[in-house]
mmCIF file of C-alpha atoms in Angstrom:
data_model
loop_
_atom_site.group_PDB
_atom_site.id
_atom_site.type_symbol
_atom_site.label_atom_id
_atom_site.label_comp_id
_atom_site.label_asym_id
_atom_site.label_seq_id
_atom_site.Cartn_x
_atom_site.Cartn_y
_atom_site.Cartn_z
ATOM 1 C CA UNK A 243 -17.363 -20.569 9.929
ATOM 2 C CA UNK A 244 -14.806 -20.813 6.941
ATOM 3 C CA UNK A 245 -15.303 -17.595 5.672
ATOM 4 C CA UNK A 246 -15.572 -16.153 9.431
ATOM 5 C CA UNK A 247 -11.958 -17.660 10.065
ATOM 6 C CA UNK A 248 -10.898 -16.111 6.210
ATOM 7 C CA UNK A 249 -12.164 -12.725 7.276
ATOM 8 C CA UNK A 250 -10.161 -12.945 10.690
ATOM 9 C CA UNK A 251 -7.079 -14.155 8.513
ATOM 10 C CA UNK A 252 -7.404 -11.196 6.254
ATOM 11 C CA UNK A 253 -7.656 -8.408 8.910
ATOM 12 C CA UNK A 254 -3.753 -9.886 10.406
ATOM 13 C CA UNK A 255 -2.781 -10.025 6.960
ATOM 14 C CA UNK A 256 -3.977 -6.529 6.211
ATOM 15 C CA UNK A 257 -2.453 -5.290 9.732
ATOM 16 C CA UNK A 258 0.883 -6.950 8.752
ATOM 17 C CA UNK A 259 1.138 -5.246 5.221
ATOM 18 C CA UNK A 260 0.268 -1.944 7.061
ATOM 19 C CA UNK A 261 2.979 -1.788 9.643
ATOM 20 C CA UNK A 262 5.540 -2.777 6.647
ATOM 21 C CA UNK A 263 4.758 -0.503 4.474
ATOM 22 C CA UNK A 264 4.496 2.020 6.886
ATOM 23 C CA UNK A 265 8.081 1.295 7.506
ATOM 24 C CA UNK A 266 8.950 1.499 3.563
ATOM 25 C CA UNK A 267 7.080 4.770 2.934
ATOM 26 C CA UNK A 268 8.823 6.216 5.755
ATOM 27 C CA UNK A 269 12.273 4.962 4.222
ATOM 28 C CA UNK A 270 13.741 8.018 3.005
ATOM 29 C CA UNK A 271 13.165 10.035 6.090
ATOM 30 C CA UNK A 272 14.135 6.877 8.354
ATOM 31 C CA UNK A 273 17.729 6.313 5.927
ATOM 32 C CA UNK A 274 18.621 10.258 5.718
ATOM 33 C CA UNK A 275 17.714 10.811 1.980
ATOM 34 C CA UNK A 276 20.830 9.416 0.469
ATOM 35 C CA UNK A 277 18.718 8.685 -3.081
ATOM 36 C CA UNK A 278 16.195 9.910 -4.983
ATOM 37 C CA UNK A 279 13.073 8.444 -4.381
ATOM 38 C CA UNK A 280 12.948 6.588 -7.981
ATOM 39 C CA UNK A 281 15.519 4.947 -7.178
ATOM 40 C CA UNK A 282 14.426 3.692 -3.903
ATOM 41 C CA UNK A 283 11.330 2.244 -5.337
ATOM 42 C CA UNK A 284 13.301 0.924 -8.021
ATOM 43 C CA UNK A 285 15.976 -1.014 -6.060
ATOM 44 C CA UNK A 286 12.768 -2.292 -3.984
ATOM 45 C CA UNK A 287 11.059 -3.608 -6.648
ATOM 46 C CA UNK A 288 13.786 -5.043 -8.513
ATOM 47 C CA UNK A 289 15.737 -6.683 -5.500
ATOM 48 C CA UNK A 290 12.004 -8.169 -5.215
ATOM 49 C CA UNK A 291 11.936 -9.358 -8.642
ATOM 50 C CA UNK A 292 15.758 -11.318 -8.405
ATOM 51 C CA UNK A 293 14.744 -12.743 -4.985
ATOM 52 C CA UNK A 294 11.282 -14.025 -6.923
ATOM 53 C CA UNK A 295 13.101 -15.096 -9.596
ATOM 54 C CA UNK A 296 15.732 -17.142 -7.487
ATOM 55 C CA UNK A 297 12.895 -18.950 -6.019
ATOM 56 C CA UNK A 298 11.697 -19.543 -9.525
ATOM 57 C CA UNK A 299 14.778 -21.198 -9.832
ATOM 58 C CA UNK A 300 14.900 -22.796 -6.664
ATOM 59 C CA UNK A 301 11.808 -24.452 -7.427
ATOM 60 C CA UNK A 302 12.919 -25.727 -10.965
ATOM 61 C CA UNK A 303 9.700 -23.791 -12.303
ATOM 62 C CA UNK A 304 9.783 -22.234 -15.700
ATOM 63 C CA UNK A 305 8.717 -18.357 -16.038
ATOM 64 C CA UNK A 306 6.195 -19.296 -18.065
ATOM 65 C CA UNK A 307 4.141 -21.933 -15.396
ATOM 66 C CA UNK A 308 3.519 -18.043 -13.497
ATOM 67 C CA UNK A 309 1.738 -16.513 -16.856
ATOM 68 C CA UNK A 310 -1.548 -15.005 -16.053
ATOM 69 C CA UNK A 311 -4.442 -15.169 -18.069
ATOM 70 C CA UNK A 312 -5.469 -11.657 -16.959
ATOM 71 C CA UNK A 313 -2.043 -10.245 -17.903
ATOM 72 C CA UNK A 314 -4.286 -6.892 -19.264
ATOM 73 C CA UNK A 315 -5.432 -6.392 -15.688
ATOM 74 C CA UNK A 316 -1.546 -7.114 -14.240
ATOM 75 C CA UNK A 317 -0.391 -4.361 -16.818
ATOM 76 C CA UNK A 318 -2.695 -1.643 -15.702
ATOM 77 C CA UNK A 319 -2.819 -2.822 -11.569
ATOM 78 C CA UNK A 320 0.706 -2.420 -11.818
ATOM 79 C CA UNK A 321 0.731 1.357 -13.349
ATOM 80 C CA UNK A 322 -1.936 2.451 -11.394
ATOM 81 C CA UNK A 323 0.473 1.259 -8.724
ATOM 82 C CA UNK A 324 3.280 3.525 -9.806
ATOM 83 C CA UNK A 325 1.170 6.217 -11.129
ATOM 84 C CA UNK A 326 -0.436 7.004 -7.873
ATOM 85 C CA UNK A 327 3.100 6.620 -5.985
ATOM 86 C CA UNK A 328 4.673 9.076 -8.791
ATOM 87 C CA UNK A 329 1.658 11.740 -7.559
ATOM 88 C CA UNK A 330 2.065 10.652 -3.769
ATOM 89 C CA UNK A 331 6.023 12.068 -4.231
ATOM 90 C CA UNK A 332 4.764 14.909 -5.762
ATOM 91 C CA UNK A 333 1.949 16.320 -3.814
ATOM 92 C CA UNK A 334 3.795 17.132 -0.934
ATOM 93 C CA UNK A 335 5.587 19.814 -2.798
ATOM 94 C CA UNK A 336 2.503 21.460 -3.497
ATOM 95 C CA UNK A 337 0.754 21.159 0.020
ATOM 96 C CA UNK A 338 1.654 20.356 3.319
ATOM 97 C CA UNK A 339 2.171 16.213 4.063
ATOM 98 C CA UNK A 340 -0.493 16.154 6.510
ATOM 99 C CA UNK A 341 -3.071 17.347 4.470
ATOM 100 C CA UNK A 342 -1.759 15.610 1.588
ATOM 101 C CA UNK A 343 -1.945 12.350 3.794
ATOM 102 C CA UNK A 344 -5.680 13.246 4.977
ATOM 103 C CA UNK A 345 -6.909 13.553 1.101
ATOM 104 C CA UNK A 346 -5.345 10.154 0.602
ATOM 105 C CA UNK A 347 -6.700 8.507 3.332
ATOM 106 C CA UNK A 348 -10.071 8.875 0.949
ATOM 107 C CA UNK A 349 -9.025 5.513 -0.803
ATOM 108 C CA UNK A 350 -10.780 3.656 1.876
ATOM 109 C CA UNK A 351 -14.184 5.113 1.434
ATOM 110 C CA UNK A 352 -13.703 4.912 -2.324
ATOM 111 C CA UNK A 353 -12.799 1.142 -2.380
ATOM 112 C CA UNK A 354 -15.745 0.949 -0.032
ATOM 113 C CA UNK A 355 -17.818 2.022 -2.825
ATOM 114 C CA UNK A 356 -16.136 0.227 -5.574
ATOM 115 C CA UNK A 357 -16.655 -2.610 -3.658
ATOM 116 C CA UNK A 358 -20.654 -2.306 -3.576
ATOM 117 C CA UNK A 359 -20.678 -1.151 -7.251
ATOM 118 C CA UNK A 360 -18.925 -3.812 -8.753
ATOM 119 C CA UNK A 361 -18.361 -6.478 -6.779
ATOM 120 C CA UNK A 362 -22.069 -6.338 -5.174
ATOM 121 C CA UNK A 363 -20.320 -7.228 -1.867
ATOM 122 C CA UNK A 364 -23.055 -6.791 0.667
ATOM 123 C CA UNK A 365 -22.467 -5.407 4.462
ATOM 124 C CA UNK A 366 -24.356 -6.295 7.938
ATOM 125 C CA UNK A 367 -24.727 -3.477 10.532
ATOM 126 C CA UNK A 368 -21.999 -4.235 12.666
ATOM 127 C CA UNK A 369 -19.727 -3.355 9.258
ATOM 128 C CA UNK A 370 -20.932 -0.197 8.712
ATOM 129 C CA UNK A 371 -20.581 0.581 12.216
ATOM 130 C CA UNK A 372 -16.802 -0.617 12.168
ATOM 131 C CA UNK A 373 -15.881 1.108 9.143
ATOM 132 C CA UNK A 374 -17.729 4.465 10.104
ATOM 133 C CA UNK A 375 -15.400 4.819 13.417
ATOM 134 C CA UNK A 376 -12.495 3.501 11.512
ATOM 135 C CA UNK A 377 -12.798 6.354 9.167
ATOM 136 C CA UNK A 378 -13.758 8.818 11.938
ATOM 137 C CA UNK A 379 -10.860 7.642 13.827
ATOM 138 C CA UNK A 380 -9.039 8.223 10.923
ATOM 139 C CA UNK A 381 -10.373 12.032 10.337
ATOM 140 C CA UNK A 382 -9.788 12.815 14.384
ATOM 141 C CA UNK A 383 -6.160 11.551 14.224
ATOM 142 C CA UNK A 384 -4.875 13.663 11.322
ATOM 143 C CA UNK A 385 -6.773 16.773 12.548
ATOM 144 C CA UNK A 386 -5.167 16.348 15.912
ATOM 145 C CA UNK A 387 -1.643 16.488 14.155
ATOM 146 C CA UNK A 388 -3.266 20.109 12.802
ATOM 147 C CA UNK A 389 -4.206 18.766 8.792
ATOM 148 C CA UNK A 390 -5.446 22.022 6.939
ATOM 149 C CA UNK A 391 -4.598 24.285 9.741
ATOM 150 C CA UNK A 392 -2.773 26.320 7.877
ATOM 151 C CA UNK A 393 -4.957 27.513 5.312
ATOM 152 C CA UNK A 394 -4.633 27.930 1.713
ATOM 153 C CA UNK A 395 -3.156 31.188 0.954
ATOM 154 C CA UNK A 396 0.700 30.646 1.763
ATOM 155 C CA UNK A 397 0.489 27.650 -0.709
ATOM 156 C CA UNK A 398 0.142 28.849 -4.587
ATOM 157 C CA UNK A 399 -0.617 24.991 -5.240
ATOM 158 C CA UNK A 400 -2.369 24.712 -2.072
ATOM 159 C CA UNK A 401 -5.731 23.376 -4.074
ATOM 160 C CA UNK A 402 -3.440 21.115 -6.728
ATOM 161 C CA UNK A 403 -1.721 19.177 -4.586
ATOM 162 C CA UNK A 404 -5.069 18.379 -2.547
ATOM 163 C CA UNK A 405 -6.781 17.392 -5.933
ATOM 164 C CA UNK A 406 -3.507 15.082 -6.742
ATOM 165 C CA UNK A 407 -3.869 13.299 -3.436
ATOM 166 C CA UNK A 408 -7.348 12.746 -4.371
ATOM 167 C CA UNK A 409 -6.049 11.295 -7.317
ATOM 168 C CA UNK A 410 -3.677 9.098 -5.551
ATOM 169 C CA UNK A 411 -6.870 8.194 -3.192
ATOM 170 C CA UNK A 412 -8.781 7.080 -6.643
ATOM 171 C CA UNK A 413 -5.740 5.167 -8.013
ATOM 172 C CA UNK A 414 -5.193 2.939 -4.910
ATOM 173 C CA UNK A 415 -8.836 2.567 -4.551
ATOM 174 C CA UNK A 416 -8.513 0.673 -8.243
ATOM 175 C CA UNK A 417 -5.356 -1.036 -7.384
ATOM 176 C CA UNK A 418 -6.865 -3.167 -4.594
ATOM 177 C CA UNK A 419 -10.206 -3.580 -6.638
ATOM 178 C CA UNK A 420 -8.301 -5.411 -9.156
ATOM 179 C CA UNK A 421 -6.107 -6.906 -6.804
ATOM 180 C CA UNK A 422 -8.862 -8.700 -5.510
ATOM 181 C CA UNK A 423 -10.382 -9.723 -9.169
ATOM 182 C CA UNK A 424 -6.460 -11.203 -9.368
ATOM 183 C CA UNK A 425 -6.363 -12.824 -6.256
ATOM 184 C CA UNK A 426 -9.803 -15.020 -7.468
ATOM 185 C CA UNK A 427 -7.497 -16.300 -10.381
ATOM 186 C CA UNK A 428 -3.964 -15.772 -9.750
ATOM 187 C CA UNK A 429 -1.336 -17.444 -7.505
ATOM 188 C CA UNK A 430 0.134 -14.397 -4.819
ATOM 189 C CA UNK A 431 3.556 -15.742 -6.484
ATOM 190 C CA UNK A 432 1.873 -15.187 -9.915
ATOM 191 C CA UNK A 433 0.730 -11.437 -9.154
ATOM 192 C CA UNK A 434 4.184 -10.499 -7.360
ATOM 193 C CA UNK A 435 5.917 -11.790 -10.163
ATOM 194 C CA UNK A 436 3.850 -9.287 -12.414
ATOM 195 C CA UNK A 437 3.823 -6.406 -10.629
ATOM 196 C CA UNK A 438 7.829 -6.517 -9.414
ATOM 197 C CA UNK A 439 8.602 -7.063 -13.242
ATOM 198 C CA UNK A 440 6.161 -4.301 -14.600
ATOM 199 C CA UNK A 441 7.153 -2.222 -11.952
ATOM 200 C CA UNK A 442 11.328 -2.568 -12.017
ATOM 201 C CA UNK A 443 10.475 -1.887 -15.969
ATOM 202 C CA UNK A 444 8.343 1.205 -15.638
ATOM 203 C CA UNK A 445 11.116 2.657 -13.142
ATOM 204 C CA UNK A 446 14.157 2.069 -14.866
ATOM 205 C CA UNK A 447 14.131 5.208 -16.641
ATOM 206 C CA UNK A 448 13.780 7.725 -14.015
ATOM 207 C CA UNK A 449 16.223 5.504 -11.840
ATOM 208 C CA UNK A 450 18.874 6.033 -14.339
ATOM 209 C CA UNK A 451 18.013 9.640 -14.975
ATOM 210 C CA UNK A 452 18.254 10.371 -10.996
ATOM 211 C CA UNK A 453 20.687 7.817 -9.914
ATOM 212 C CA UNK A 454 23.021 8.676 -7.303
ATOM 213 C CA UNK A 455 25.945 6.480 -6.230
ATOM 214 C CA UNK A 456 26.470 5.863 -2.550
ATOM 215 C CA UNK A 457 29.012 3.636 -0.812
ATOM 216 C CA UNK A 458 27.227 -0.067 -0.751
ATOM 217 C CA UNK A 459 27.440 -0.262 3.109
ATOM 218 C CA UNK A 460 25.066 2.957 2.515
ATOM 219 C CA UNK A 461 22.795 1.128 0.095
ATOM 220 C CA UNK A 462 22.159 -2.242 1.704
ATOM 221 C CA UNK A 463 19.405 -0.609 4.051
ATOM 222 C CA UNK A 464 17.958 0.232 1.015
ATOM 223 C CA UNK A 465 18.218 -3.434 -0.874
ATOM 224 C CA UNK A 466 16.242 -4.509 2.045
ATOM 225 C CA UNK A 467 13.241 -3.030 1.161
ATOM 226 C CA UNK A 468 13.107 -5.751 -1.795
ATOM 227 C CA UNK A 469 12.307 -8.470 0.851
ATOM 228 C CA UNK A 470 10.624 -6.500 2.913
ATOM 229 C CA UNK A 471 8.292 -5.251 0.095
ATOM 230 C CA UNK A 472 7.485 -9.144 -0.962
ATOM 231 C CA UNK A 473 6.158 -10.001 2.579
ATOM 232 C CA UNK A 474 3.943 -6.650 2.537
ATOM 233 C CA UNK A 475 2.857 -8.168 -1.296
ATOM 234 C CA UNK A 476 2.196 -10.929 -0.562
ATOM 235 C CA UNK A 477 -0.058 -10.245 2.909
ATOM 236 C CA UNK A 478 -2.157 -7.858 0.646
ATOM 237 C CA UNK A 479 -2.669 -10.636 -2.000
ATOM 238 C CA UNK A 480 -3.744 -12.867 0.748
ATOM 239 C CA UNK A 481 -6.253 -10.809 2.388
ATOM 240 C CA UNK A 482 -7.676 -9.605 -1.104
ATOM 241 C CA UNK A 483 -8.195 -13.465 -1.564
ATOM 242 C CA UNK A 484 -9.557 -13.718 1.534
ATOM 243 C CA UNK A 485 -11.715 -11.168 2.496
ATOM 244 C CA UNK A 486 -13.867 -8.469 0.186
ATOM 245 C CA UNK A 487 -12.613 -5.184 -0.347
ATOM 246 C CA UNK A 488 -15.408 -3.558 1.908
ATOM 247 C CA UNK A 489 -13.287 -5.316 4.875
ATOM 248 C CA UNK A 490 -10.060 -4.486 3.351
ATOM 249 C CA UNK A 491 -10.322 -0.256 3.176
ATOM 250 C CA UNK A 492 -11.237 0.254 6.517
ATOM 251 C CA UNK A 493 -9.185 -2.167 8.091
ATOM 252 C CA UNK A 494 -6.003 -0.255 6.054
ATOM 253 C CA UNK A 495 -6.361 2.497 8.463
ATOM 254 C CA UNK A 496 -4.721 1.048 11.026
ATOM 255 C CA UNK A 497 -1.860 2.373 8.780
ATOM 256 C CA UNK A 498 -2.222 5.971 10.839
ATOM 257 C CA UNK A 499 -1.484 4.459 14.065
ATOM 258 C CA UNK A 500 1.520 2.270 13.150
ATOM 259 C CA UNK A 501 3.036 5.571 11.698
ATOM 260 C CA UNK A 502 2.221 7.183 14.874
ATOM 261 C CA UNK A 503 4.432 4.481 16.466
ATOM 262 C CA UNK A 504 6.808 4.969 13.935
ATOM 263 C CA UNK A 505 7.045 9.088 14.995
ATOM 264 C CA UNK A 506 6.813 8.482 18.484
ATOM 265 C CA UNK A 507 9.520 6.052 19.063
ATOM 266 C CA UNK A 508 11.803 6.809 16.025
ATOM 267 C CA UNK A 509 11.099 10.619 15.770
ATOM 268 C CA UNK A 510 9.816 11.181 19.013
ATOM 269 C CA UNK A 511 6.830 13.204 17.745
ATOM 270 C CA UNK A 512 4.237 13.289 20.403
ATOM 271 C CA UNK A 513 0.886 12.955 19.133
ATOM 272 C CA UNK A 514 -2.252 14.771 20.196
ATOM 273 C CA UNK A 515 -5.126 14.203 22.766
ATOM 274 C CA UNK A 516 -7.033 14.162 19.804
ATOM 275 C CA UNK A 517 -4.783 11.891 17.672
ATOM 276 C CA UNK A 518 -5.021 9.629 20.926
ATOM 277 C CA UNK A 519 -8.914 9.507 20.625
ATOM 278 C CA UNK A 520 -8.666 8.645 17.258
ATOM 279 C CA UNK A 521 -6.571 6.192 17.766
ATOM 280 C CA UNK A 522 -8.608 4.683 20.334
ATOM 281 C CA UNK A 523 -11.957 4.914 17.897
ATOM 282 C CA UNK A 524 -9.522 3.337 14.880
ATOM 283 C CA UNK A 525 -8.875 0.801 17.337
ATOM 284 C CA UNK A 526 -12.850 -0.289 18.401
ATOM 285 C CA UNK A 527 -14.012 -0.414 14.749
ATOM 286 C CA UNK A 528 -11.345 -2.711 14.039
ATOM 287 C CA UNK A 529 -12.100 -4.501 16.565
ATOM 288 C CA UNK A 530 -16.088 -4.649 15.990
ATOM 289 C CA UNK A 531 -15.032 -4.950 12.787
ATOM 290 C CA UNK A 532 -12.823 -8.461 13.108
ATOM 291 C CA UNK A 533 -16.079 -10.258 16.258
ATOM 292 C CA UNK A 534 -18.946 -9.249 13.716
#
C-alpha cells in the first residue's frame, strides 16, 4: 500500500514539474526574446541558488551539513543537464522545432531501458500497457502538428540536428537515471543545492559573453524563473525518490499536452484531430498507468 500511495505521489509530482517547466522552456517565446538564452538559464539557476542559499541561512545551517557523498555523480548530473540544454538551443537551427521536439521525446523510452538495465526495476502488464499508449500518444500528437512533413532536402543540417536531439534524448535519459541513484542518498535540498551551484558556474561564461542589458522592470519576469525552477526541482527529486524511473519517462509525456495548453490559450495555436487523439491516448495510459 506504501509504495502504491509513493507511486500515486510521484505521478502529481511528475505532472507538476511538467506543466512548470513547460512554462520555463517556453520563456523566451512567452517574454519576447529580450536575452539570450544563456542568460536566461543563467539568471534561473542562479536566482535559484541565492534563494537556496537564503534558506541556508534562514535555517542557521552551514554549507557544509548539504555536502554529498556522491558529489562525482552531482558534477556530471549537473553537465549532462546543461550539455543536453546547450544541444536542445541548438538543434532547432538545424531542423525544424517539431521534429526536433519528436527526436527528443525518445528520452522516455531510453530511461525506460536504463531503468531495466541498471536498476533491474521490473514492470507488470498494466505498465507496459500504460507506457506503450503514453508513447503512442506521444508519436500521434506531434505528427498531427505535421513533425517531418517537410522533408529533408530544404534543410542542409536536416539529418544533424535530428541526431543532436537524439543526443539531447540520451543526455536527459542519464540525468534522471542518476537523479534517482541521488534521490536514494541525498536530501532534494542537498541535490538542488548542487545542481543550481554547478549549473550558475558552468553558465557564467557564456552569460557574460552574451549578456544583454534590459531595463529591470523587463528582467524581473525573467528572475522568476529562479523560484519557479526550484519547485519544478524539487517535484522531480521527489518523484525520482518515490517512484522508479520506468514510471517516471512515460508519465513525463504529459509534457506535450500542457504545451498544447500553453499554444492554445497563450498562442492560440489550434491543435489537430490527430493531436486531440493523442492527447486523449496520453491521457488513458496515464491514467492506467497511476490505478495499476
Amino acid at each position: 500500500m506504501r509504495s502504491r500511495r509513493g507511486e500515486l505521489a510521484a505521478i502529481f509530482f511528475i505532472l507538476s514539474e511538467s506543466a512548470i517547466f513547460t512554462v520555463i522552456f517556453a520563456s523566451e517565446k512567452l517574454f519576447g526574446d529580450e536575452i539570450p538564452i544563456f542568460q536566461l538559464q543563467f539568471l534561473r539557476f542562479f536566482t535559484g541558488l541565492l534563494l537556496l542559499l537564503a534558506l541556508v541561512a534562514y535555517r542557521r545551517r552551514r554549507l557544509l551539513d548539504y555536502r554529498s557523498e556522491l558529489w562525482r555523480v552531482q558534477v556530471l548530473r549537473s553537465v549532462l543537464g546543461v550539455s543536453a540544454g546547450a544541444a536542445a538551443l541548438q538543434a532547432p537551427l538545424w531542423a525544424p522545432l517539431l521534429d526536433v521536439t519528436a527526436v527528443q521525446l525518445l528520452d522516455g523510452v531510453i530511461l525506460l531501458a536504463l531503468g531495466l538495465i541498471f536498476l533491474h526495476e521490473r514492470l507488470v502488464a498494466l505498465h507496459w500497457l500504460g507506457s506503450a499508449l503514453l508513447m503512442s500518444g506521444a508519436v500521434m500528437v506531434v505528427l498531427g502538428q505535421g513533425a517531418f512533413a517537410g522533408g529533408s532536402g530544404a534543410y542542409s543540417l536536416y539529418w544533424a540536428g535530428l541526431a543532436l536531439s537524439a543526443l539531447v534524448a540520451l543526455f536527459f535519459a542519464l540525468e534522471a537515471l542518476l537523479t534517482r541513484v541521488l534521490a536514494q542518498r541525498d536530501r532534494p535540498m542537498v541535490i538542488m543545492l548542487h545542481i543550481n551551484a554547478i549549473a550558475s558556474l558552468l553558465l557564467l561564461g557564456p552569460a557574460i559573453w552574451l549578456w544583454t542589458d534590459i531595463p529591470f522592470l523587463e528582467l524581473l519576469p525573467y528572475l522568476l524563473l529562479g523560484p519557479m525552477g526550484l519547485i519544478g526541482q524539487f517535484c522531480y527529486v521527489r518523484a525520482c525518490a518515490l517512484a522508479p524511473v520506468s514510471l517516471i519517462g512515460p508519465v513525463e509525456y504529459s509534457r506535450l499536452i500542457f504545451a498544447g495548453l500553453l499554444g492554445l490559450l497563450v498562442f492560440q495555436q489550434m491543435p489537430s484531430t490527430l493531436s486531440l487523439i493523442g492527447a486523449g491516448v496520453l491521457l488513458t495510459g496515464g491514467v492506467i498507468l497511476a490505478r495499476r
